[in-house]
mmCIF file of C-alpha atoms and ligand atoms in Angstrom:
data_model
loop_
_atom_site.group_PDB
_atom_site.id
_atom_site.type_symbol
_atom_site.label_atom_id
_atom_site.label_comp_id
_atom_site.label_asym_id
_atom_site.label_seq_id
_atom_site.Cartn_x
_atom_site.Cartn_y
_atom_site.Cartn_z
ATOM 1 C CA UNK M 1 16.791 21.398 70.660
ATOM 2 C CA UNK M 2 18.718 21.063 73.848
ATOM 3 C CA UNK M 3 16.957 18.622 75.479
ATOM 4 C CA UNK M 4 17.563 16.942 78.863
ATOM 5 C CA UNK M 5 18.496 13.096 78.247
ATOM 6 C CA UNK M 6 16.764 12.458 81.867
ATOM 7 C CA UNK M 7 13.514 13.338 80.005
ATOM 8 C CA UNK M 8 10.916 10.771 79.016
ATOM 9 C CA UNK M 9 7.382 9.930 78.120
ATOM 10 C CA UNK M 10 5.413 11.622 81.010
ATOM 11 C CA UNK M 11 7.978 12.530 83.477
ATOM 12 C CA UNK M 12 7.338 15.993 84.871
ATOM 13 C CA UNK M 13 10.693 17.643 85.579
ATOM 14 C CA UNK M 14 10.596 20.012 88.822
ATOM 15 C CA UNK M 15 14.081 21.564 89.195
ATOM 16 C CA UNK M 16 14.287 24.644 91.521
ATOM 17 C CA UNK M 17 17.509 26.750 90.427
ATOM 18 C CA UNK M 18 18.324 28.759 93.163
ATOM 19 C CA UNK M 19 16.705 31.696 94.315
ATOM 20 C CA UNK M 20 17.098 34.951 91.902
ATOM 21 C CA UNK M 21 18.869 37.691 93.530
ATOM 22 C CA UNK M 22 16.983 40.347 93.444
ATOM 23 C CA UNK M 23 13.533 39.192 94.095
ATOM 24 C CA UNK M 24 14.086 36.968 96.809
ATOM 25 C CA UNK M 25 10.428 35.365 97.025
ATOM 26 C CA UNK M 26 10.406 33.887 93.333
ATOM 27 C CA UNK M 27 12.389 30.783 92.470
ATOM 28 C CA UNK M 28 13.102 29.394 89.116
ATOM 29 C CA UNK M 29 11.492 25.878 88.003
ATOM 30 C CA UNK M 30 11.019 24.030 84.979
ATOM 31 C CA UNK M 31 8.932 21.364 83.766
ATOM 32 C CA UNK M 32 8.959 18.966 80.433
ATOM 33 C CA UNK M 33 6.388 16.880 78.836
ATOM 34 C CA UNK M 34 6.181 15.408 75.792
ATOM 35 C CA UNK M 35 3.335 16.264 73.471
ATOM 36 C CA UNK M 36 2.180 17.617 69.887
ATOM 37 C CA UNK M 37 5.092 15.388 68.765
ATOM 38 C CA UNK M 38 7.718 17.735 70.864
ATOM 39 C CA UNK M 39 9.065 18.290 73.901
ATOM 40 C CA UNK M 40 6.927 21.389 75.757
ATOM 41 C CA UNK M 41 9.290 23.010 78.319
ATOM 42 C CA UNK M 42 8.132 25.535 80.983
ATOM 43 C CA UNK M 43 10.150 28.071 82.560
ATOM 44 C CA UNK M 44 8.626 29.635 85.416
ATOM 45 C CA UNK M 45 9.275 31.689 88.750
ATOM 46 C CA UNK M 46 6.649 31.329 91.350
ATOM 47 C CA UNK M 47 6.914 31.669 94.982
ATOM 48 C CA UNK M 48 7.354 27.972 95.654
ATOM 49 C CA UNK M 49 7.296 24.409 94.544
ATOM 50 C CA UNK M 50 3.135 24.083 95.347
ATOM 51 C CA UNK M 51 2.409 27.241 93.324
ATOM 52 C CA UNK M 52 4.584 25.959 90.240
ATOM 53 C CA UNK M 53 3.716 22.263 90.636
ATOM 54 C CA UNK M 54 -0.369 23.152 90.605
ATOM 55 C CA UNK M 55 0.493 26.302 88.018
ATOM 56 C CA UNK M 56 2.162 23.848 85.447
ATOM 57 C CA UNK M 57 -0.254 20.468 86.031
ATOM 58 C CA UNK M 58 -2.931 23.632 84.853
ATOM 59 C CA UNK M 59 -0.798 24.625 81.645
ATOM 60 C CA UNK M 60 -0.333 20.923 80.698
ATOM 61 C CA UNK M 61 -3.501 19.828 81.031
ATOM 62 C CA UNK M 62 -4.404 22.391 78.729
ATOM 63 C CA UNK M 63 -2.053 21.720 76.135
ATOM 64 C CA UNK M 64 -3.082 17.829 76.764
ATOM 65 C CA UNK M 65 -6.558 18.593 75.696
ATOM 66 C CA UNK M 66 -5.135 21.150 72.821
ATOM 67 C CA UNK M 67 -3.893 17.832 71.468
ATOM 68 C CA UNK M 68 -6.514 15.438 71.535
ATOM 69 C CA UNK M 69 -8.443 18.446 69.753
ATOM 70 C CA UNK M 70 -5.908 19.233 66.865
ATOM 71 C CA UNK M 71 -4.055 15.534 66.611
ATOM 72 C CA UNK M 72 -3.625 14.435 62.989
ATOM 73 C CA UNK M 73 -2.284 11.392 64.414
ATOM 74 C CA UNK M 74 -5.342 10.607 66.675
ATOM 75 C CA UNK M 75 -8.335 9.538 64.611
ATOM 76 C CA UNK M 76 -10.587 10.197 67.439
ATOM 77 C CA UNK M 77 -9.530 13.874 67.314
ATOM 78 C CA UNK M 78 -11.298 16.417 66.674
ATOM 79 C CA UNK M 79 -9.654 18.089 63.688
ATOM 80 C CA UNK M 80 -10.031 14.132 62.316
ATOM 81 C CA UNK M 81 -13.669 13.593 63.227
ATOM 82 C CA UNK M 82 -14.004 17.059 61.104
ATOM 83 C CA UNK M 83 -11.968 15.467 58.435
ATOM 84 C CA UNK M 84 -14.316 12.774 58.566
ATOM 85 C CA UNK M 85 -17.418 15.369 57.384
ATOM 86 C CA UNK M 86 -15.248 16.590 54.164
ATOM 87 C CA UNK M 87 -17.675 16.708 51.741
ATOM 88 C CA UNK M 88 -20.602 16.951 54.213
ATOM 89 C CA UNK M 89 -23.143 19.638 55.138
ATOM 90 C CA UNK M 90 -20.739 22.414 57.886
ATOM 91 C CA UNK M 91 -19.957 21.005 60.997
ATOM 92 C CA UNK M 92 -20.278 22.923 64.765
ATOM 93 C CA UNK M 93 -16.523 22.976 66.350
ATOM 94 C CA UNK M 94 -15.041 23.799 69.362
ATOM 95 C CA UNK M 95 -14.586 27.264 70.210
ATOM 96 C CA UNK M 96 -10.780 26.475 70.328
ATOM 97 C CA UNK M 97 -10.673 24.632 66.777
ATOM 98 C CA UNK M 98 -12.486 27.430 65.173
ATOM 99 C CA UNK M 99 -10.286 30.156 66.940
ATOM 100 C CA UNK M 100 -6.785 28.220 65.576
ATOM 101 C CA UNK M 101 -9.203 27.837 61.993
ATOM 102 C CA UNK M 102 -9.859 30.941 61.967
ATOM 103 C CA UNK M 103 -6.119 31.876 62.804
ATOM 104 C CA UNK M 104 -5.283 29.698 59.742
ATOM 105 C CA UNK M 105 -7.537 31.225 57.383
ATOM 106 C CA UNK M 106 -6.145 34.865 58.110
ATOM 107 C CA UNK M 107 -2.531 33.763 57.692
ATOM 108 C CA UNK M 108 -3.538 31.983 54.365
ATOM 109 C CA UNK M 109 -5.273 35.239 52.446
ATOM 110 C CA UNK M 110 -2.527 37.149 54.004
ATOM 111 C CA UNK M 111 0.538 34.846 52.762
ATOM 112 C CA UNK M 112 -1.939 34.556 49.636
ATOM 113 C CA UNK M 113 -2.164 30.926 50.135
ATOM 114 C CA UNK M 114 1.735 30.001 51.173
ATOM 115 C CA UNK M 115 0.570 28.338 54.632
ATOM 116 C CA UNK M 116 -2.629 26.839 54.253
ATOM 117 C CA UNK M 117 -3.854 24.057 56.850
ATOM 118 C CA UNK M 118 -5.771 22.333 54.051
ATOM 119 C CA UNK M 119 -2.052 21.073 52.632
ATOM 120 C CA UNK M 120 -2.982 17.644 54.759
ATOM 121 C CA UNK M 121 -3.195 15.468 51.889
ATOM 122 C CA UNK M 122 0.667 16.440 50.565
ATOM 123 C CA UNK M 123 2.207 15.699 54.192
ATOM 124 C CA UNK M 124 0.459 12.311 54.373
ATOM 125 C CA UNK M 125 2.025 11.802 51.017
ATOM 126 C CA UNK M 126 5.332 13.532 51.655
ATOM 127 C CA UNK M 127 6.297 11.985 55.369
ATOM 128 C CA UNK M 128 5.687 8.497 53.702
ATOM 129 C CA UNK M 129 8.337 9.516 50.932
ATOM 130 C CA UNK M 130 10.522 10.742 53.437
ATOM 131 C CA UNK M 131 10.104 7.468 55.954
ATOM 132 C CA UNK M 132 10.592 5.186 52.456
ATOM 133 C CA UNK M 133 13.301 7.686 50.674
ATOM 134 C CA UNK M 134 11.490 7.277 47.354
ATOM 135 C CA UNK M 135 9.629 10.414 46.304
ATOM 136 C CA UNK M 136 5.678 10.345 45.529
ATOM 137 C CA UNK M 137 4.658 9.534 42.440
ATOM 138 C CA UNK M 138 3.238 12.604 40.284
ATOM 139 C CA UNK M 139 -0.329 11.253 39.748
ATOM 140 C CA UNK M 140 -1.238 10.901 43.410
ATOM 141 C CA UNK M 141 0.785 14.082 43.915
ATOM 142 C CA UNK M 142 -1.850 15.614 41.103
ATOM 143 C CA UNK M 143 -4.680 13.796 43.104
ATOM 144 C CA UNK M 144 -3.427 15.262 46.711
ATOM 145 C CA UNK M 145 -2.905 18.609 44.868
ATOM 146 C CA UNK M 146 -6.898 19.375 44.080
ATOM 147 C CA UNK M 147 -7.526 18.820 47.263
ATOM 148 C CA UNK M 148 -5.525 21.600 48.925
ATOM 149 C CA UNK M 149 -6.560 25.005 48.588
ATOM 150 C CA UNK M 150 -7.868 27.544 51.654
ATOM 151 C CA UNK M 151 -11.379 28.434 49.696
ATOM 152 C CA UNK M 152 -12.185 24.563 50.117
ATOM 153 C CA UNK M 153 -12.017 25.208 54.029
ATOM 154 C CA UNK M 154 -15.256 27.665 54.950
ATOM 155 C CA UNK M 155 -16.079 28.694 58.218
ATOM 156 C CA UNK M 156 -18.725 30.431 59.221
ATOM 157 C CA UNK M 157 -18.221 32.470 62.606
ATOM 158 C CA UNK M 158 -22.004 33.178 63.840
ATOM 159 C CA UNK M 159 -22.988 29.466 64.102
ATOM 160 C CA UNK M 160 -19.187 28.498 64.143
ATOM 161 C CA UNK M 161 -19.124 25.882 62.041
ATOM 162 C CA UNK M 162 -16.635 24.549 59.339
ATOM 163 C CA UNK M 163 -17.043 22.686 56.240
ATOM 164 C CA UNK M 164 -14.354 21.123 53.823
ATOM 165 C CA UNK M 165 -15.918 21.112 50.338
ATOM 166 C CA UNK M 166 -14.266 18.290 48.839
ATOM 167 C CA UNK M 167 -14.083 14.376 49.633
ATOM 168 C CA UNK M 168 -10.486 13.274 50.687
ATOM 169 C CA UNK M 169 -10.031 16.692 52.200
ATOM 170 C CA UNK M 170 -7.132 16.130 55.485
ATOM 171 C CA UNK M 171 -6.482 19.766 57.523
ATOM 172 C CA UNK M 172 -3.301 19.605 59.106
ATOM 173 C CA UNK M 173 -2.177 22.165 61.932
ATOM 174 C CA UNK M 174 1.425 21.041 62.349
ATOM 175 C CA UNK M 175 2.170 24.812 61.294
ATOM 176 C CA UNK M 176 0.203 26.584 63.509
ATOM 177 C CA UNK M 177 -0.604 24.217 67.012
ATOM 178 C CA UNK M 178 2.311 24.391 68.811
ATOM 179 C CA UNK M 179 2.441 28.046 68.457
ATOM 180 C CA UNK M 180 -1.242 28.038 69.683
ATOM 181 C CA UNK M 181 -0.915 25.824 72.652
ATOM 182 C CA UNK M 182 1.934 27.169 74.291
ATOM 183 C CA UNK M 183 0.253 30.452 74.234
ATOM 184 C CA UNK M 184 -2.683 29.119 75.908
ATOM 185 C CA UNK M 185 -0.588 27.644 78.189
ATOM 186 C CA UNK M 186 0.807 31.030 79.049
ATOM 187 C CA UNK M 187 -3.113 31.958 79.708
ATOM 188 C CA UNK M 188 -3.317 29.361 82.174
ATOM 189 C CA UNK M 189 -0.398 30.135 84.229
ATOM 190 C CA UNK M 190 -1.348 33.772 84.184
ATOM 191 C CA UNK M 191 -4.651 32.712 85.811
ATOM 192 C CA UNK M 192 -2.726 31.118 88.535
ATOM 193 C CA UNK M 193 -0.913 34.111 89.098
ATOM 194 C CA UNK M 194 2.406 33.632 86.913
ATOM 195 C CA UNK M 195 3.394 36.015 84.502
ATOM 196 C CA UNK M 196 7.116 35.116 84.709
ATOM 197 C CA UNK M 197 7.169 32.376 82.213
ATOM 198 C CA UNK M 198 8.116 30.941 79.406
ATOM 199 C CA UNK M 199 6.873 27.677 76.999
ATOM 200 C CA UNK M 200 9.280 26.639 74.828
ATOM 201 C CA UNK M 201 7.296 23.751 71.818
ATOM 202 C CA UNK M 202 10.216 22.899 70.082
ATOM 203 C CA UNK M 203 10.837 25.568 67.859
ATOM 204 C CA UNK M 204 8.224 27.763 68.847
ATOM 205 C CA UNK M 205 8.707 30.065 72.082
ATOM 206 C CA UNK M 206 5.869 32.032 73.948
ATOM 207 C CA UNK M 207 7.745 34.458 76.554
ATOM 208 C CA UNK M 208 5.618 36.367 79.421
ATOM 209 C CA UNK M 209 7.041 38.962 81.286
ATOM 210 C CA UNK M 210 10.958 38.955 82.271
ATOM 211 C CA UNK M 211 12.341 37.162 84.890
ATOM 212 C CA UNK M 212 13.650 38.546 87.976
ATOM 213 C CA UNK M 213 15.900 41.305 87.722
ATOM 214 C CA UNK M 214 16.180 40.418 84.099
ATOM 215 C CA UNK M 215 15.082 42.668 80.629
ATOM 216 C CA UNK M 216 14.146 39.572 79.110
ATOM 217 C CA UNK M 217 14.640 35.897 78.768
ATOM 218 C CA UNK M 218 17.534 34.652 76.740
ATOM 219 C CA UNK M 219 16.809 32.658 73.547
ATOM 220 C CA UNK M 220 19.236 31.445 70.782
ATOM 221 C CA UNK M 221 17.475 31.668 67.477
ATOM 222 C CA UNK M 222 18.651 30.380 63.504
ATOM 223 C CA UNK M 223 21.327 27.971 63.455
ATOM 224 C CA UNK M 224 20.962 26.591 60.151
ATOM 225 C CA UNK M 225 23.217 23.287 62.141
ATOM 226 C CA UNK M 226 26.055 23.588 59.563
ATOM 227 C CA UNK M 227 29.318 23.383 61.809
ATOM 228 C CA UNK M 228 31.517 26.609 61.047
ATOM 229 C CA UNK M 229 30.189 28.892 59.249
ATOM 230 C CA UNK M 230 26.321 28.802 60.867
ATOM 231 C CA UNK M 231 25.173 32.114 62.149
ATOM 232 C CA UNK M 232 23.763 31.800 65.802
ATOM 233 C CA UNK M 233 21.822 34.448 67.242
ATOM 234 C CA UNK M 234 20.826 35.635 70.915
ATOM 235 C CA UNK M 235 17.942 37.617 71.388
ATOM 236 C CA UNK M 236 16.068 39.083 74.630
ATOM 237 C CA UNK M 237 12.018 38.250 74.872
ATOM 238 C CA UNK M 238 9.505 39.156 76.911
ATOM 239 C CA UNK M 239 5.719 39.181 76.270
ATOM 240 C CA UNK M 240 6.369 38.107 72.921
ATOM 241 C CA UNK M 241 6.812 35.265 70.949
ATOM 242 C CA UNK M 242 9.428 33.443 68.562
ATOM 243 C CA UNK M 243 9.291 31.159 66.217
ATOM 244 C CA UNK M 244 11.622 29.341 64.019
ATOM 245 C CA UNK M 245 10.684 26.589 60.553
ATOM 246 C CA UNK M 246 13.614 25.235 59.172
ATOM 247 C CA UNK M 247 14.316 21.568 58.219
ATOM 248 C CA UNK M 248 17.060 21.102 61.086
ATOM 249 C CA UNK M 249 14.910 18.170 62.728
ATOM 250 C CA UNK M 250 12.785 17.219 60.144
ATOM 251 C CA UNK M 251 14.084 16.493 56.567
ATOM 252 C CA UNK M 252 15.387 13.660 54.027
ATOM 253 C CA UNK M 253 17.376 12.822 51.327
ATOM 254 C CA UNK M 254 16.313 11.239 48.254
ATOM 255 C CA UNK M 255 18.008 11.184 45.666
ATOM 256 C CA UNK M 256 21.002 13.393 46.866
ATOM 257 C CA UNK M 257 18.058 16.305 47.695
ATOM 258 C CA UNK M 258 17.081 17.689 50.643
ATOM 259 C CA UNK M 259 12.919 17.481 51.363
ATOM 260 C CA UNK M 260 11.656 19.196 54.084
ATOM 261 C CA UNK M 261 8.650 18.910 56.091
ATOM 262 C CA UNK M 262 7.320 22.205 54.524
ATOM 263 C CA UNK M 263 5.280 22.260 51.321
ATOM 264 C CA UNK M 264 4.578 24.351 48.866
ATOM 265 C CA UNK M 265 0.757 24.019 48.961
ATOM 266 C CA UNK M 266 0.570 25.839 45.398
ATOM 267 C CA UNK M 267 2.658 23.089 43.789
ATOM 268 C CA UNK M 268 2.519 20.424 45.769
ATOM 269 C CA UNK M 269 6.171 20.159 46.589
ATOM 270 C CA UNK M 270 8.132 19.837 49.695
ATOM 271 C CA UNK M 271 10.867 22.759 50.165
ATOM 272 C CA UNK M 272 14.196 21.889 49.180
ATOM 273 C CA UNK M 273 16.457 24.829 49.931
ATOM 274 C CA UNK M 274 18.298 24.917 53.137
ATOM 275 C CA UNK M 275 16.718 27.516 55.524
ATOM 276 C CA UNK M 276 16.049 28.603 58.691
ATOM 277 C CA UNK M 277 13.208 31.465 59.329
ATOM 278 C CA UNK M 278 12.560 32.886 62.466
ATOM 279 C CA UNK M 279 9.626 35.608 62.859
ATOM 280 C CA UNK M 280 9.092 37.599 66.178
ATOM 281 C CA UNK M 281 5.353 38.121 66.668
ATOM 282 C CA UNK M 282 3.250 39.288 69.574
ATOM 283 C CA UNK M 283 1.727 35.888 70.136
ATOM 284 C CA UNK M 284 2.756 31.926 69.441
ATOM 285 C CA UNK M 285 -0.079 31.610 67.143
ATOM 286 C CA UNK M 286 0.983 34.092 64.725
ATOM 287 C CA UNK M 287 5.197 33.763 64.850
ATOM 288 C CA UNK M 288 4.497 30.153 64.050
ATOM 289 C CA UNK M 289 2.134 30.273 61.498
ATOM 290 C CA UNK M 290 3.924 32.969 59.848
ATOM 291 C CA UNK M 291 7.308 31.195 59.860
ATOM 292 C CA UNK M 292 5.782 28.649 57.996
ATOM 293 C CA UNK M 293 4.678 30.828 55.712
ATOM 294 C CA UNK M 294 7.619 33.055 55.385
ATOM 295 C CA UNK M 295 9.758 29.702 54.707
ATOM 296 C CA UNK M 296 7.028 28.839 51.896
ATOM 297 C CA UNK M 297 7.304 32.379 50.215
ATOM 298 C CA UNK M 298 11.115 32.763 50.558
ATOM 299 C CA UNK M 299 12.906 36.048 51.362
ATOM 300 C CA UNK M 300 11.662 38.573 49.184
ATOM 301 C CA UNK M 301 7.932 37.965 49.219
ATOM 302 C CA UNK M 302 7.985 36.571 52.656
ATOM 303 C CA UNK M 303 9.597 39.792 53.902
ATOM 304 C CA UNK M 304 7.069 41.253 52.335
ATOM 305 C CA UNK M 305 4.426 39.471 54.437
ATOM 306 C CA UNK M 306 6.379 40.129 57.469
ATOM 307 C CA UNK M 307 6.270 43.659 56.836
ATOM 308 C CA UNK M 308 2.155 43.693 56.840
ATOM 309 C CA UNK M 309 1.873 42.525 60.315
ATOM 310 C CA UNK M 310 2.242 45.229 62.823
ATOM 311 C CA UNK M 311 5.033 44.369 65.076
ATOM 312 C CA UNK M 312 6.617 41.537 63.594
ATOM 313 C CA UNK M 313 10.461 40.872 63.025
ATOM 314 C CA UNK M 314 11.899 38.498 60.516
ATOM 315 C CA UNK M 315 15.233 36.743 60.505
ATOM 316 C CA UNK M 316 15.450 34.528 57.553
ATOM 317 C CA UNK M 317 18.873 32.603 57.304
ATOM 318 C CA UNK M 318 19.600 30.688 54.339
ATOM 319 C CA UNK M 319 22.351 28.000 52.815
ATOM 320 C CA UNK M 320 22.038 28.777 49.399
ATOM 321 C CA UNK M 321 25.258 26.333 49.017
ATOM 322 C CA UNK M 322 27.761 29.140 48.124
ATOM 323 C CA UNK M 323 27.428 30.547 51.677
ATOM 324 C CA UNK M 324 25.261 31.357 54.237
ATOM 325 C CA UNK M 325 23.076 34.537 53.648
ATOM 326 C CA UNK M 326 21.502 36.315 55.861
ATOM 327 C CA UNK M 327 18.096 38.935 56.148
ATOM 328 C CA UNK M 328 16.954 40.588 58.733
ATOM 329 C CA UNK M 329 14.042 42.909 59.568
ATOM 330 C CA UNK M 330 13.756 44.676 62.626
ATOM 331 C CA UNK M 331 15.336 41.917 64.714
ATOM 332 C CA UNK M 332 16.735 42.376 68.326
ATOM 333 C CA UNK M 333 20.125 42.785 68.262
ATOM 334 C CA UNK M 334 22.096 40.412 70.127
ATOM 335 C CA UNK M 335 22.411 41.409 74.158
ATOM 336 C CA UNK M 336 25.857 43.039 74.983
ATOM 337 C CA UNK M 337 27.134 40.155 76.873
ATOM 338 C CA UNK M 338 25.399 37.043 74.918
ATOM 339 C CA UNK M 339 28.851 34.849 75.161
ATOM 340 C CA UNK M 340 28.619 35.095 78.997
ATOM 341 C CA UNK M 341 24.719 34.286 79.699
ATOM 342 C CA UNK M 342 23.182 30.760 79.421
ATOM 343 C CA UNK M 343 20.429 30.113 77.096
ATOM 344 C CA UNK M 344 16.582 29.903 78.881
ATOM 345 C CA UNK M 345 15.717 28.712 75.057
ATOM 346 C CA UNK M 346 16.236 27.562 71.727
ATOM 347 C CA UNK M 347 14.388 28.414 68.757
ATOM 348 C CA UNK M 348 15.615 26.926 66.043
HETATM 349 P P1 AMP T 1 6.501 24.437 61.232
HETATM 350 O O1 AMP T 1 7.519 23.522 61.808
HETATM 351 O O2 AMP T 1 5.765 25.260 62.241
HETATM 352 O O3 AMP T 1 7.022 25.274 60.107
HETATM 353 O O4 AMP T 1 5.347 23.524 60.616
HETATM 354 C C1 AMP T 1 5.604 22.519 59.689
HETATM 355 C C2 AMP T 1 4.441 21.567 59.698
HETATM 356 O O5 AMP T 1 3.275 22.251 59.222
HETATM 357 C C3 AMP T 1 4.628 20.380 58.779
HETATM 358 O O6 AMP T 1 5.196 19.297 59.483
HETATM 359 C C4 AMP T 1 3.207 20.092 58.325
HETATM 360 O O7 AMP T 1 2.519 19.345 59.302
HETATM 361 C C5 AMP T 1 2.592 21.475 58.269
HETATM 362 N N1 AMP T 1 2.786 22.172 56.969
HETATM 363 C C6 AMP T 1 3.658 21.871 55.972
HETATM 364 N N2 AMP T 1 3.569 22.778 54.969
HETATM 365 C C7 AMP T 1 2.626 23.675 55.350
HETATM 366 C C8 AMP T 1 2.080 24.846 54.735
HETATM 367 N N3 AMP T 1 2.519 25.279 53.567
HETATM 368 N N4 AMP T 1 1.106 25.512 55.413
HETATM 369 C C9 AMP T 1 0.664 25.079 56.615
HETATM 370 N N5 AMP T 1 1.153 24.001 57.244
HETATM 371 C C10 AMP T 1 2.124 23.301 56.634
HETATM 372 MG MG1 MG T 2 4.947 27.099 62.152
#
């Protein structure tokens, strides 16, 4: 991520760049806050500093109380206090838990289990392997194991409620949130009259419509970070949304492998392969969670998925240590003069 070294814990960057040229009245600003363990970035025009400063407060807020709802880190969340019922009699949620639930549970029968928010036990157990580079032991692996599994997550949409059928059950939306809450953000800027945005979660991008004079705004997508050889691709977005899973920010080495923050919630292991997936999708919610999924499933199968879902692209990039190989399903192609424009994003 290209981040801004002047950014920090709560700062609120308001940077008007100029005015664009052929739509005199809107001026470009962006704003950065930290949250969901990322830095959310919003791109916007608006008419002037007022409209964006009071536009963005609005989208932040939102995605502030997105992540007191979905924090796995926050025991008072709501997501936790659910986790706290596992094993309990269903539980009424939040409109907005049960919507990104919901979400979850779609993706999961679709990807036939490959993302599956239930897979909280294996991340507790796999980030403290990868903070103490010494891999989890195979009998609490076992133990974290049969407790994953979508059908032990059941919702029930007419008195929206959810229930986790098994003690020790953790749900875990690190796959799926970010995606979520910067499309919600894009909600709330649209109902203060600005559709020319963009939220940028890390690697996951929600684009409204163009900016000024412009087909579309300019996001790099799949470096796989290797130096050479490491393919890095410029698309055009609008009204749309990328996202990119890889291990780029979040990985470790034990043992001379590679673990990634991605698990297989089938057997219980974290990804090893180097790769770098990044699915187009009409929304946030759906290009992240499928990303996820796609980097669970691989290239064959996960292509597979990505062909199912009406209107979504695939680029799936992948070390496989010989090379750097490459697939690619109705993906933009690159914009003629991508060496000469700067980036509005990064996905990757
Ligand atoms: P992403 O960066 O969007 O691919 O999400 C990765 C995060 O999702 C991890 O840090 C975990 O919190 C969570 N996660 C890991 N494996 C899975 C999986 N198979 N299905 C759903 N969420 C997962
Ligand atoms: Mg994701």
């Amino acid at each position: 991520m290209n981040l801004k070294p002047i950014i920090a814990a709560g700062l609120v960057l308001a940077v008007p760049l100029g005015v664009a040229s052929r739509a005199p009245q809107l001026s470009r600003f962006e704003f950065s806050e930290p949250h969901m363990g990322t830095i959310f970035r919003i791109v916007l025009y608006a008419p002037d500093e007022a409209a964006a400063l009071d536009a963005s407060a609005a989208a932040f807020g939102r995605i502030t109380a997105l992540d007191d709802t979905m924090s796995d880190y926050n025991p008072q969340s709501e997501l936790m206090l659910l986790c706290g019922h596992a094993a309990g009699p269903p539980v009424v949620i939040s409109r907005e838990l049960f919507r990104v639930l919901e979400k979850s549970q779609e993706v999961a029968e679709k990807s036939s289990g490959a993302f599956d928010v239930t897979v909280g036990p294996l991340v507790q157990l796999w980030r403290r392997a990868r903070r103490q580079h010494e891999l989890p032991d195979p009998e609490s692996l076992a133990r974290a194991l049969r407790l994953v599994g979508h059908e032990k997550l059941r919702l029930n949409s007419r008195a929206r409620t959810a229930q986790l059928l098994k003690p020790g059950m953790q749900l875990d939306l690190g796959g799926i949130g970010k995606g979520y809450a910067a499309d919600e953000a894009l909600v709330v800027l649209k109902r203060h009259g600005i559709g020319c945005a963009l939220i940028a979660a890390g690697g996951d991008i929600v684009a409204g419509s163009p900016p000024p004079s412009k087909a579309g705004w300019r996001i790099s997508v799949a470096s796989l970070e290797t130096p050479e050889k490491s393919p890095t691709r410029f698309i055009s977005l609008h009204d749309a949304a990328v996202s990119t899973s890889g291990d780029a920010e979040q990985h470790a080495r034990i043992g001379g492998v590679r673990y990634s923050h991605i698990i297989n919630p089938k057997t219980g292991a974290a990804l090893t392969g180097r790769s770098s997936v990044s699915v187009i999708a009409s929304d946030g919610t759906t290009a992240d969670s499928l990303a996820t999924a796609v980097s669970v499933l691989g290239r064959e199968r996960g292509l597979d998925l990505i062909k199912s879902v009406p209107g979504a692209s695939l680029l799936f990039v992948q070390d496989t240590g010989q090379g750097v190989n490459m697939v690619e399903w109705q993906f933009p192609p690159a914009p003629a003069s991508r060496q000469l424009e700067l980036e509005d994003s990064k996905s990757r």
